Coordinates of C-alpha atoms and ligand atoms in Angstrom, one line a residue:
X1 CA -50.8 76.7 13.0
X2 CA -49.9 79.3 10.5
X3 CA -50.6 79.2 6.8
X4 CA -48.0 79.9 4.2
X5 CA -48.3 80.5 0.4
X6 CA -46.1 81.4 -2.5
X7 CA -46.7 82.4 -6.1
X8 CA -44.8 82.7 -9.3
X9 CA -46.7 83.5 -12.5
X10 CA -48.2 86.4 -14.5
X11 CA -51.0 87.5 -12.2
X12 CA -50.9 90.3 -9.7
X13 CA -48.9 88.4 -7.0
X14 CA -50.2 90.4 -4.0
X15 CA -53.8 89.7 -5.0
X16 CA -53.1 86.0 -5.5
X17 CA -51.3 85.8 -2.1
X18 CA -54.1 87.5 -0.3
X19 CA -56.8 85.3 -2.0
X20 CA -54.8 82.2 -1.2
X21 CA -54.2 83.3 2.4
X22 CA -57.9 83.9 2.9
X23 CA -58.4 80.2 2.4
X24 CA -55.8 79.4 5.1
X25 CA -56.9 81.9 7.8
X26 CA -58.4 78.9 9.6
X27 CA -54.8 77.9 10.4
X28 CA -54.1 81.1 12.4
X29 CA -55.2 84.7 12.2
X30 CA -53.3 86.9 14.6
X31 CA -51.2 88.6 12.0
X32 CA -50.5 88.5 8.3
X33 CA -47.8 89.5 5.8
X34 CA -46.5 89.3 2.3
X35 CA -43.2 89.7 0.5
X36 CA -43.2 90.4 -3.2
X37 CA -40.5 91.1 -5.8
X38 CA -41.0 94.6 -7.2
X39 CA -38.8 96.2 -9.8
X40 CA -36.1 97.2 -7.4
X41 CA -36.1 94.3 -4.9
X42 CA -38.3 92.6 -2.3
X43 CA -41.0 94.7 -0.7
X44 CA -42.7 93.6 2.5
X45 CA -46.0 94.5 4.1
X46 CA -47.1 92.9 7.4
X47 CA -49.3 93.7 10.3
X48 CA -50.9 92.4 13.5
X49 CA -54.5 91.4 13.0
X50 CA -56.5 89.6 10.4
X51 CA -55.8 89.5 6.7
X52 CA -58.3 92.2 6.1
X53 CA -56.0 94.5 8.1
X54 CA -53.1 93.6 5.8
X55 CA -55.2 94.4 2.7
X56 CA -56.2 97.8 4.2
X57 CA -52.6 98.5 4.9
X58 CA -51.5 97.6 1.4
X59 CA -54.2 99.9 0.0
X60 CA -53.3 102.7 2.3
X61 CA -49.5 102.5 2.0
X62 CA -49.2 101.2 -1.5
X63 CA -49.9 97.9 -3.3
X64 CA -46.9 95.9 -4.0
X65 CA -46.8 95.2 -7.8
X66 CA -45.0 92.1 -8.9
X67 CA -45.4 88.5 -10.1
X68 CA -43.5 86.5 -7.5
X69 CA -43.9 86.4 -3.7
X70 CA -44.6 84.7 -0.4
X71 CA -47.3 85.2 2.2
X72 CA -48.2 84.2 5.8
X73 CA -51.1 84.1 8.2
X74 CA -49.9 83.5 11.8
X75 CA -50.8 81.6 14.9
X76 CA -48.3 82.9 17.4
X77 CA -46.0 80.5 19.1
X78 CA -42.9 82.5 19.9
X79 CA -43.6 86.1 20.7
X80 CA -47.0 87.9 21.0
X81 CA -49.0 88.8 18.0
X82 CA -47.4 92.1 16.9
X83 CA -46.3 93.9 13.7
X84 CA -42.6 93.0 14.5
X85 CA -43.3 89.3 15.1
X86 CA -45.4 89.0 11.9
X87 CA -43.9 87.1 9.0
X88 CA -42.2 87.5 6.6
X89 CA -39.0 87.7 8.6
X90 CA -35.8 88.9 6.9
X91 CA -32.1 89.3 6.9
X92 CA -30.1 91.4 4.5
X93 CA -30.5 89.0 1.6
X94 CA -33.4 86.7 2.6
X95 CA -37.1 86.9 3.3
X96 CA -39.0 83.9 4.7
X97 CA -42.4 82.7 5.9
X98 CA -42.6 79.7 8.2
X99 CA -45.1 77.3 9.7
X100 CA -43.8 75.2 12.5
X101 CA -41.4 75.5 15.4
X102 CA -37.6 75.7 15.4
X103 CA -36.7 73.9 18.6
X104 CA -33.0 74.8 18.7
X105 CA -33.4 78.5 17.8
X106 CA -32.0 79.8 21.0
X107 CA -28.7 78.1 20.4
X108 CA -28.6 79.1 16.7
X109 CA -29.5 82.7 17.7
X110 CA -26.6 82.8 20.1
X111 CA -24.3 81.6 17.4
X112 CA -25.5 84.2 14.9
X113 CA -25.4 87.0 17.4
X114 CA -21.7 86.2 17.9
X115 CA -21.3 86.5 14.1
X116 CA -22.8 90.0 14.3
X117 CA -26.4 89.4 13.4
X118 CA -29.0 91.5 15.2
X119 CA -32.5 90.3 15.9
X120 CA -35.6 92.4 16.0
X121 CA -38.4 89.9 16.7
X122 CA -39.1 87.4 19.5
X123 CA -39.7 84.7 16.9
X124 CA -37.9 81.4 16.3
X125 CA -38.4 82.1 12.5
X126 CA -36.1 85.1 12.3
X127 CA -33.2 82.7 13.2
X128 CA -33.8 80.8 10.0
X129 CA -33.8 84.0 8.0
X130 CA -30.4 85.0 9.5
X131 CA -29.0 81.5 9.2
X132 CA -29.9 81.4 5.5
X133 CA -28.1 84.7 5.0
X134 CA -25.1 83.4 6.9
X135 CA -24.7 80.4 4.6
X136 CA -25.8 82.0 1.4
X137 CA -23.0 81.7 -1.2
X138 CA -25.0 82.1 -4.4
X139 CA -26.2 78.5 -4.4
X140 CA -29.7 78.6 -3.0
X141 CA -30.3 74.8 -2.9
X142 CA -26.9 74.2 -1.2
X143 CA -27.7 76.9 1.3
X144 CA -31.1 75.6 2.1
X145 CA -29.6 72.1 2.5
X146 CA -27.0 73.4 5.0
X147 CA -29.7 75.2 7.0
X148 CA -32.1 72.3 7.2
X149 CA -29.3 70.1 8.5
X150 CA -28.8 72.5 11.4
X151 CA -32.3 73.4 12.4
X152 CA -34.3 71.1 14.6
X153 CA -38.1 71.0 14.9
X154 CA -40.9 71.3 12.3
X155 CA -41.0 73.6 9.4
X156 CA -42.6 74.5 6.1
X157 CA -40.6 77.5 4.7
X158 CA -41.2 79.8 1.8
X159 CA -37.9 81.6 1.0
X160 CA -36.8 84.4 -1.4
X161 CA -33.3 85.5 -1.9
X162 CA -33.1 89.2 -2.9
X163 CA -30.2 88.4 -5.3
X164 CA -32.3 85.7 -7.1
X165 CA -35.3 87.7 -8.4
X166 CA -38.7 86.2 -9.3
X167 CA -37.9 82.9 -7.7
X168 CA -39.5 81.2 -4.7
X169 CA -37.9 78.4 -2.8
X170 CA -39.6 76.1 -0.3
X171 CA -38.8 73.2 1.9
X172 CA -40.7 71.2 4.6
X173 CA -40.3 68.8 7.5
X174 CA -43.2 67.7 9.6
X175 CA -45.3 70.7 8.6
X176 CA -47.5 70.4 5.5
X177 CA -46.7 71.9 2.2
X178 CA -48.1 71.3 -1.3
X179 CA -47.0 72.6 -4.6
X180 CA -49.8 73.9 -6.9
X181 CA -49.2 73.5 -10.7
X182 CA -51.2 75.8 -12.9
X183 CA -50.9 77.1 -16.5
X184 CA -47.7 79.2 -16.5
X185 CA -48.0 79.6 -12.8
X186 CA -47.0 77.7 -9.7
X187 CA -47.8 77.9 -6.0
X188 CA -46.8 76.7 -2.6
X189 CA -49.4 76.4 0.1
X190 CA -50.0 74.8 3.5
X191 CA -53.2 73.3 2.2
X192 CA -55.1 72.6 -1.0
X193 CA -58.0 75.2 -0.6
X194 CA -55.4 77.9 -1.0
X195 CA -54.8 77.0 -4.6
X196 CA -58.2 75.8 -5.7
X197 CA -59.2 79.2 -7.3
X198 CA -56.3 78.7 -9.7
X199 CA -55.7 75.0 -10.1
X200 CA -56.7 71.6 -8.7
X201 CA -53.3 70.0 -9.6
X202 CA -50.6 69.7 -7.0
X203 CA -47.6 67.8 -5.8
X204 CA -47.1 66.6 -2.2
X205 CA -43.7 67.7 -1.0
X206 CA -41.9 65.0 1.1
X207 CA -39.6 65.7 4.1
X208 CA -36.5 67.8 3.2
X209 CA -37.5 68.1 -0.5
X210 CA -36.8 71.5 -1.9
X211 CA -39.1 73.1 -4.5
X212 CA -38.1 75.9 -6.8
X213 CA -40.8 78.1 -8.4
X214 CA -39.5 80.0 -11.4
X215 CA -40.9 81.1 -14.8
X216 CA -44.3 79.7 -13.8
X217 CA -43.0 76.2 -13.2
X218 CA -42.1 74.1 -10.2
X219 CA -39.0 71.9 -10.0
X220 CA -38.3 69.6 -7.0
X221 CA -34.9 68.6 -5.7
X222 CA -33.5 66.6 -2.8
X223 CA -31.3 68.5 -0.3
X224 CA -28.2 67.7 -2.4
X225 CA -29.7 69.3 -5.5
X226 CA -30.7 66.0 -7.3
X227 CA -33.9 66.5 -9.3
X228 CA -36.9 64.5 -8.2
X229 CA -39.9 63.4 -10.3
X230 CA -43.2 64.1 -8.4
X231 CA -46.5 62.5 -8.9
X232 CA -49.2 64.9 -9.9
X233 CA -52.4 64.8 -7.7
X234 CA -55.7 66.3 -8.5
X235 CA -58.0 67.6 -5.7
X236 CA -61.3 65.8 -5.8
X237 CA -63.2 68.8 -4.5
X238 CA -63.5 72.2 -6.0
X239 CA -63.7 75.8 -4.9
X240 CA -67.4 75.5 -4.1
X241 CA -66.6 72.9 -1.4
X242 CA -64.2 75.3 0.2
X243 CA -66.7 78.2 0.1
X244 CA -69.6 79.0 2.5
X245 CA -72.2 78.3 -0.2
X246 CA -74.8 80.7 1.2
X247 CA -74.4 79.7 4.9
X248 CA -73.6 82.3 7.4
X249 CA -70.6 80.3 8.6
X250 CA -68.5 77.3 7.5
X251 CA -69.5 75.6 10.8
X252 CA -73.2 75.7 9.9
X253 CA -72.5 74.6 6.4
X254 CA -70.4 71.7 7.7
X255 CA -73.0 70.6 10.2
X256 CA -75.5 70.5 7.3
X257 CA -73.1 68.5 5.1
X258 CA -73.1 65.6 7.6
X259 CA -75.7 63.4 5.9
X260 CA -73.7 63.5 2.7
X261 CA -70.4 63.2 4.4
X262 CA -71.5 60.0 6.2
X263 CA -73.0 58.5 3.0
X264 CA -69.8 59.2 1.0
X265 CA -67.7 57.8 3.7
X266 CA -69.5 54.5 4.4
X267 CA -71.1 53.6 1.1
X268 CA -67.8 52.5 -0.6
X269 CA -67.1 50.3 2.4
X270 CA -70.2 48.2 2.4
X271 CA -70.1 45.2 0.1
X272 CA -73.2 43.0 -0.2
X273 CA -74.5 44.4 3.0
X274 CA -71.4 43.7 5.0
X275 CA -68.6 46.1 6.2
X276 CA -65.6 45.8 4.0
X277 CA -62.3 47.6 5.0
X278 CA -60.2 45.6 2.6
X279 CA -59.3 48.8 0.5
X280 CA -56.7 49.6 3.2
X281 CA -55.3 46.1 3.5
X282 CA -57.3 45.3 6.6
X283 CA -58.6 41.8 6.2
X284 CA -61.0 40.0 8.5
X285 CA -58.3 37.6 9.5
X286 CA -55.9 40.4 10.4
X287 CA -58.5 42.2 12.4
X288 CA -59.4 39.0 14.3
X289 CA -55.8 38.6 15.4
X290 CA -55.5 41.9 17.3
X291 CA -55.5 41.5 21.1
X292 CA -55.4 45.1 22.1
X293 CA -56.5 48.3 20.4
X294 CA -55.3 51.8 21.2
X295 CA -57.0 54.8 19.8
X296 CA -54.7 57.9 19.9
X297 CA -55.8 61.4 18.9
X298 CA -56.4 64.9 20.1
X299 CA -59.5 67.0 20.9
X300 CA -62.6 66.1 18.9
X301 CA -60.8 63.3 17.1
X302 CA -60.1 61.7 20.5
X303 CA -63.7 62.1 21.4
X304 CA -64.6 60.1 18.3
X305 CA -62.2 57.5 19.6
X306 CA -64.2 57.3 22.8
X307 CA -67.3 56.4 20.9
X308 CA -65.2 53.9 19.0
X309 CA -64.1 52.3 22.3
X310 CA -67.6 51.8 23.6
X311 CA -68.8 50.4 20.3
X312 CA -65.8 48.1 19.7
X313 CA -65.7 46.8 23.3
X314 CA -69.5 46.3 23.4
X315 CA -69.7 44.4 20.1
X316 CA -66.3 42.8 19.6
X317 CA -65.2 42.4 23.2
X318 CA -61.7 43.6 22.4
X319 CA -60.1 45.9 24.9
X320 CA -59.6 49.5 23.6
X321 CA -57.6 52.2 25.3
X322 CA -58.3 55.7 24.2
X323 CA -55.3 58.0 24.7
X324 CA -54.6 61.7 24.3
X325 CA -51.7 61.8 21.8
X326 CA -49.7 64.4 23.8
X327 CA -49.8 62.1 26.8
X328 CA -49.4 58.8 25.0
X329 CA -46.2 59.7 23.2
X330 CA -44.4 60.6 26.4
X331 CA -45.5 57.9 28.8
X332 CA -43.6 54.9 27.3
X333 CA -46.8 52.9 26.6
X334 CA -46.8 49.1 26.6
X335 CA -47.3 48.2 23.0
X336 CA -46.3 45.1 21.1
X337 CA -46.6 43.2 17.8
X338 CA -50.1 41.9 18.2
X339 CA -51.5 45.4 18.9
X340 CA -53.3 47.8 16.7
X341 CA -53.0 51.5 17.1
X342 CA -55.7 53.6 15.4
X343 CA -54.8 57.2 15.0
X344 CA -57.6 59.6 14.2
X345 CA -57.1 63.1 12.7
X346 CA -59.1 65.3 10.4
X347 CA -56.0 67.3 9.2
X348 CA -53.6 64.4 9.3
X349 CA -51.0 66.9 10.5
X350 CA -51.5 67.1 14.2
X351 CA -48.0 67.1 15.6
X352 CA -48.7 65.0 18.7
X353 CA -50.8 62.4 16.8
X354 CA -48.1 62.2 14.1
X355 CA -45.4 61.5 16.7
X356 CA -47.6 59.0 18.5
X357 CA -48.0 57.2 15.2
X358 CA -44.3 57.1 14.6
X359 CA -43.6 55.8 18.1
X360 CA -46.3 53.1 17.8
X361 CA -44.6 51.9 14.6
X362 CA -41.2 51.9 16.2
X363 CA -42.7 49.8 19.1
X364 CA -43.9 47.2 16.6
X365 CA -47.7 47.8 16.6
X366 CA -49.7 47.9 13.4
X367 CA -51.1 51.4 12.7
X368 CA -54.3 52.4 11.0
X369 CA -55.1 56.0 10.3
X370 CA -58.6 57.5 10.1
X371 CA -57.8 60.7 8.3
X372 CA -59.7 63.3 6.2
X373 CA -56.9 65.1 4.4
X374 CA -55.5 63.1 1.5
X375 CA -51.8 62.8 1.3
X376 CA -51.3 64.3 4.8
X377 CA -48.3 63.2 6.9
X378 CA -50.4 60.8 9.1
X379 CA -52.0 59.3 6.0
X380 CA -48.6 58.8 4.4
X381 CA -46.9 57.3 7.4
X382 CA -49.5 54.9 8.8
X383 CA -49.4 51.3 7.7
X384 CA -53.1 51.5 6.7
X385 CA -55.4 54.4 6.0
X386 CA -59.1 54.8 5.9
X387 CA -60.0 58.2 4.5
X388 CA -63.1 59.9 5.8
X389 CA -64.6 61.5 2.8
X390 CA -66.0 64.6 4.5
X391 CA -64.5 67.2 2.0
X392 CA -62.7 70.2 3.4
X393 CA -63.5 71.2 6.9
X394 CA -62.7 74.9 7.3
X395 CA -64.3 75.9 10.5
X396 CA -61.9 75.5 13.4
X397 CA -64.6 73.7 15.4
X398 CA -64.8 70.2 14.0
X399 CA -68.2 68.8 13.3
X400 CA -68.5 66.8 10.1
X401 CA -65.1 65.3 10.6
X402 CA -66.2 63.9 14.0
X403 CA -69.3 62.5 12.4
X404 CA -67.4 60.6 9.7
X405 CA -64.8 59.5 12.2
X406 CA -67.4 57.8 14.3
X407 CA -69.0 56.4 11.1
X408 CA -65.7 54.7 10.3
X409 CA -65.4 53.4 13.9
X410 CA -68.8 51.7 13.5
X411 CA -67.6 49.9 10.3
X412 CA -64.4 48.8 12.1
X413 CA -66.4 47.6 15.1
X414 CA -68.9 45.7 13.0
X415 CA -66.2 44.0 11.0
X416 CA -64.1 43.2 14.0
X417 CA -67.1 41.9 16.0
X418 CA -67.9 39.6 13.1
X419 CA -64.3 38.6 12.6
X420 CA -64.1 37.6 16.3
X421 CA -67.4 35.8 16.0
X422 CA -68.8 38.0 18.7
X423 CA -71.8 38.8 16.5
X424 CA -73.5 36.6 13.9
X425 CA -73.5 37.5 10.2
X426 CA -77.1 38.3 10.5
X427 CA -76.5 40.8 13.3
X428 CA -73.6 42.3 11.4
X429 CA -75.8 42.8 8.4
X430 CA -78.6 44.3 10.5
X431 CA -76.2 46.8 12.1
X432 CA -74.6 47.7 8.8
X433 CA -78.0 48.4 7.3
X434 CA -78.9 50.6 10.3
X435 CA -75.7 52.5 9.8
X436 CA -76.4 53.0 6.1
X437 CA -79.7 54.6 7.1
X438 CA -78.4 57.1 9.6
X439 CA -77.9 60.0 7.1
X440 CA -81.7 60.3 7.0
X441 CA -81.8 60.5 10.8
X442 CA -79.3 63.4 10.7
X443 CA -81.5 65.2 8.2
X444 CA -84.4 64.8 10.7
X445 CA -82.4 66.4 13.5
X446 CA -81.2 69.2 11.3
X447 CA -84.8 70.2 11.0
X448 CA -84.7 71.2 14.7
X449 CA -82.2 74.0 14.1
X450 CA -84.7 76.6 15.3
X451 CA -85.3 74.8 18.5
X452 CA -81.6 74.6 19.1
X453 CA -81.3 78.3 18.5
X454 CA -84.1 78.9 21.0
X455 CA -82.2 76.8 23.6
X456 CA -79.0 78.7 22.8
X457 CA -80.8 82.0 23.6
X458 CA -81.5 80.6 27.1
X459 CA -77.8 79.7 27.5
X460 CA -76.2 82.7 26.1
X461 CA -75.7 84.5 29.4
X462 CA -74.5 81.4 31.4
X463 CA -71.0 81.4 32.7
X464 CA -70.8 77.7 33.4
X465 CA -72.6 74.6 32.0
X466 CA -72.6 70.9 32.7
X467 CA -73.0 68.1 30.2
X468 CA -73.9 64.8 31.6
X469 CA -74.6 61.3 30.3
X470 CA -73.8 57.6 30.9
X471 CA -71.9 55.2 28.6
X472 CA -72.0 56.4 25.0
X473 CA -73.9 59.5 26.1
X474 CA -71.0 60.4 28.4
X475 CA -68.6 60.1 25.4
X476 CA -70.9 62.4 23.5
X477 CA -71.2 64.8 26.4
X478 CA -67.4 65.4 26.2
X479 CA -67.7 66.4 22.6
X480 CA -70.8 68.6 23.3
X481 CA -68.9 70.4 26.0
X482 CA -65.7 70.9 24.0
X483 CA -67.8 72.4 21.1
X484 CA -69.5 74.9 23.4
X485 CA -66.3 75.9 25.1
X486 CA -64.2 76.5 22.0
X487 CA -66.6 78.7 20.1
X488 CA -68.9 80.3 22.8
X489 CA -66.1 80.8 25.4
X490 CA -68.6 79.6 28.1
X491 CA -66.9 77.3 30.6
X492 CA -68.4 73.9 30.5
X493 CA -67.5 70.4 31.8
X494 CA -68.7 67.0 30.9
X495 CA -69.4 64.5 33.6
X496 CA -70.4 60.8 33.9
X497 CA -73.9 61.4 35.2
X498 CA -73.4 58.9 38.0
X499 CA -70.2 60.6 39.1
X500 CA -71.8 64.0 39.8
X501 CA -72.7 63.3 43.4
X502 CA -69.0 62.5 44.2
X503 CA -68.2 66.2 44.2
X504 CA -69.2 68.2 41.2
X505 CA -72.9 68.5 42.2
X506 CA -71.8 71.1 44.8
X507 CA -71.4 73.5 41.8
X508 CA -75.0 73.0 40.7
X509 CA -77.3 76.0 41.3
X510 CA -80.0 77.9 39.4
X511 CA -77.3 79.5 37.3
X512 CA -75.7 76.3 36.1
X513 CA -77.7 74.9 33.2
X514 CA -77.3 71.1 32.6
X515 CA -77.5 69.4 29.2
X516 CA -78.3 65.8 29.8
X517 CA -78.0 63.2 27.1
X518 CA -80.0 60.0 27.6
X519 CA -80.1 57.9 24.5
X520 CA -79.0 54.5 25.9
X521 CA -82.3 52.9 26.9
X522 CA -80.7 50.5 29.4
X523 CA -79.3 53.5 31.3
X524 CA -82.3 55.8 30.8
X525 CA -83.8 55.5 34.3
X526 CA -80.4 55.9 35.9
X527 CA -79.7 59.1 34.0
X528 CA -83.2 60.4 34.8
X529 CA -82.5 59.9 38.5
X530 CA -79.3 61.9 38.2
X531 CA -81.1 64.6 36.2
X532 CA -83.7 64.9 39.0
X533 CA -80.9 65.5 41.4
X534 CA -79.6 68.5 39.5
X535 CA -83.1 69.7 38.9
X536 CA -83.8 69.6 42.6
X537 CA -80.9 72.0 43.1
X538 CA -82.4 74.5 40.7
X539 CA -80.6 73.7 37.4
X540 CA -82.3 74.3 34.2
X541 CA -82.1 71.0 32.3
X542 CA -82.0 70.4 28.5
X543 CA -82.7 66.8 28.0
X544 CA -81.6 65.1 24.8
X545 CA -83.4 61.7 24.2
X546 CA -85.6 59.6 21.9
X547 CA -88.6 61.4 20.6
X548 CA -91.0 58.8 21.9
X549 CA -89.7 59.0 25.5
X550 CA -92.0 60.9 27.8
X551 CA -90.1 63.4 29.9
X552 CA -91.9 64.9 32.9
X553 CA -91.5 68.6 33.8
X554 CA -89.7 67.6 37.0
X555 CA -87.0 66.1 34.8
X556 CA -86.4 68.7 32.0
X557 CA -87.1 72.3 31.0
X558 CA -86.5 71.6 27.4
X559 CA -86.5 68.3 25.5
X560 CA -84.6 67.6 22.3
X561 CA -86.4 64.8 20.5
X562 CA -84.2 62.4 18.5
X563 CA -85.3 60.0 15.9
X564 CA -84.7 56.4 17.1
X565 CA -82.3 53.9 15.8
X566 CA -80.3 51.1 17.4
X567 CA -78.9 52.5 20.7
X568 CA -75.4 51.9 19.7
X569 CA -75.8 54.2 16.7
X570 CA -77.6 57.0 18.7
X571 CA -74.4 59.2 19.0
X572 CA -74.9 60.0 15.3
X573 CA -78.2 61.8 15.6
X574 CA -77.5 62.9 19.2
X575 CA -74.4 64.9 18.4
X576 CA -76.1 67.2 15.9
X577 CA -78.2 69.2 18.5
X578 CA -75.1 69.6 20.6
X579 CA -73.2 71.1 17.6
X580 CA -76.2 73.4 16.8
X581 CA -76.5 74.6 20.4
X582 CA -72.8 75.4 20.5
X583 CA -73.1 77.1 17.1
X584 CA -76.0 79.3 17.9
X585 CA -74.7 80.2 21.4
X586 CA -71.5 81.5 19.7
X587 CA -73.5 83.4 17.1
X588 CA -75.7 85.0 19.8
X589 CA -72.7 86.0 21.8
X590 CA -71.3 87.8 18.7
X591 CA -68.2 85.6 18.4
X592 CA -66.2 84.8 15.3
X593 CA -67.7 81.3 15.0
X594 CA -65.3 79.9 12.4
X595 CA -62.2 81.5 13.9
X596 CA -62.4 81.3 17.7
X597 CA -59.8 83.1 19.7
X598 CA -56.5 81.5 20.4
X599 CA -57.2 78.4 18.2
X600 CA -56.1 77.2 14.9
X601 CA -57.4 74.4 12.7
X602 CA -54.3 72.4 12.2
X603 CA -52.2 72.0 15.3
X604 CA -48.8 71.3 13.8
X605 CA -46.9 72.1 17.0
X606 CA -46.9 70.1 20.2
Ligands
M6R701 O1 -56.8 67.6 12.7 P1 -57.1 66.8 14.0 O2 -58.3 66.0 13.9 O3 -55.9 65.9 14.4 O4 -57.2 67.9 15.1 C1 -57.4 67.5 16.5 C2 -57.9 68.6 17.3 O5 -57.0 69.6 17.3 C3 -59.3 69.1 16.9 O6 -60.2 68.1 16.8 C4 -59.8 70.2 17.8 O7 -60.0 69.6 19.1 C5 -61.0 70.9 17.2 N1 -60.8 72.3 17.2 C6 -62.2 70.6 18.0 O8 -63.3 71.2 17.4

C-alpha cells in the first residue's frame, strides 16, 4: 500500500528516487511523484499512472536537479488515482509523502479549514502536510512530535520543509520504514529492495521515532528530540534476488525459486532427523501444553493456515481454528492463556494480521509469527518468530511465500504431534525425511510448465471456473482459485467437492471448466464421483492427481501428473501446477502479471 523513498547524498536525486521507487512499485502503482530540493527551493513532479509515466513527464517538462528529495508510488485509498491526488502533497512550507491512513483526517481538515487552509486533493495525506505547516515554528522535530500526537491511524511519512534545505525527515507508526545507510548518502524506504542498488545496510525505525537525513548521514531521535542509537542491520540478499534474473516476470521466477526456498527454510530446523523449532523459543514441552491453536492471516497466508490446520489436526489431534484476520480482530474471540495464536504473513506488515496479533497478546495467548520479512512489525511484536527464508517476493501474487509457509506448518505439526505423543519418534523421523525430500518433487512438477501453459490456453476465454477438492485438496483449491482470480481476472470459486450438489452444481455447464485436485488417496474415489457429476453436465475437467493413478476419459479432459509422496505432503507438489496455470492464463490474457489491477503487495491498511 504505497511505497515511499527519500534520499540525501551526492548523486542525481531524481534518478535515485525513480530507481528506488521502481523496486517498490509492487506496493501500489496508480500514480507516482517526487519532490526534490533544487537551487531555489522544492520542485515537485507527479502524475497519475505508473512510474514510467512520471519519468516521461520529468524528461518532457524538465528533470529536477538536486541531491535531496522524497518520492512516492501510490495505491489509492482516499480519492481516485489522479494527478491532484498523487503524492507529494504540500502546504506553503512543507512537502510530504505518506504510506498509511490518517483515520481522523476529516476532523483535522475541518480544524485547518477554520484556520484558513485550503485543500486541493481528496486525500487524507494533505491534512498532514497542512498540519505540519500549521505547527511549524522552525523546530522540525518538535513540529513532527506535535503532529504525530494529533494524527490517528497508520503512517510512514517522508517530510521536507522548504526553509530547511537539503534535509529529509521521516517518521512512522504501523507502516513500515527503513533507513538505508550508504557511503556519504542515506535513504528512507518502505522496504529493503529499494536501497539494495546502493547499500545493504539499514536501520529499522520503531514507532514514533524520527529520522533526519542530512549531509549524507542519518540521525534518529525520539519524538522529544532525544537521540537514539540504532542497531545496523545488513540485508542477507542482494540486488540479484530482487531482480527478474532472466525470467519474463517475478511471479515465474518466484515459482521456480520454490525448491530452494523450501530447502533454505526447513534445513536449519531439522536436527538429527527431527524437527527442531527451538531457535524461536518453542520447546517440545511448551508445544505439548497448548490446548487450542488459532491461525490468523489474510489471503494466501490464510490458505497456508488451512493446510496447517489439516496437518496439525490430523497428526497431533489438537484443534486448530483458521481465521481471516479482518474478521477475527473484530469478533471478540475466545482466547486464553493456554492458547497459541499463529499469525502468518509474508510481508509482516499486513494491518489486520498485525492488529489480530496485538489483540491476541492482550488476551493472554502466546503468539508465534511465521513471517518472511526480517524486522517487520509482526516479526518484532510476536512472542516467537519463525522466519520463512524465501528471499524477497516481489510479485503481488504470492507463490513461494505460500510454499515456505506450509513447509513451516509441517515442521510445527510434526514436532507438535511428537510432543503430544500422537506419533512415534520413528514416524516423526519418517515424515521429516519426506519433507526434506520435497524440493526435488517441486523440481519435477516445474518440468511440466509447458503442459500448464497448454491448459491455460484452453482456459483463457473462460468467464468462470470452479476448483474442487476434498480435505487437503479443498484447502489447496482455495489457493488455486485465488491465484487465478487475482492475476487473470477470471472469476473462479473453490468448493469442497462433496458440497457441489447442494447448490453450486447448477452453475456447471460446458462453459464452466473445473479444476479438480485429488491427491488424498483415501478420498480419491469420492472425488472422482464428484468429477463425473460435473463431467456429465458438460464441464471440461482438468484433473490434478498422482502420476500413477489411471484417469479415464469420462473423468478428465486433461490430467496433471504429480510425483508421489506421503499424502499429507501432497499440497507441496500439487500447488505448483495451480500457480503455473494461473500465471500462464494471465500472460495469455495480456495482463500485467506482477502488478494486477487494484492490488498491492503489502496491505498496510485495514
Ligand atoms: O503479506 P501477507 O502475507 O500478510 O499478505 C496477505 C495477503 O494480502 C496476500 O497473501 C494476498 O492474498 C496475495 N496477493 C495473494 O497472492
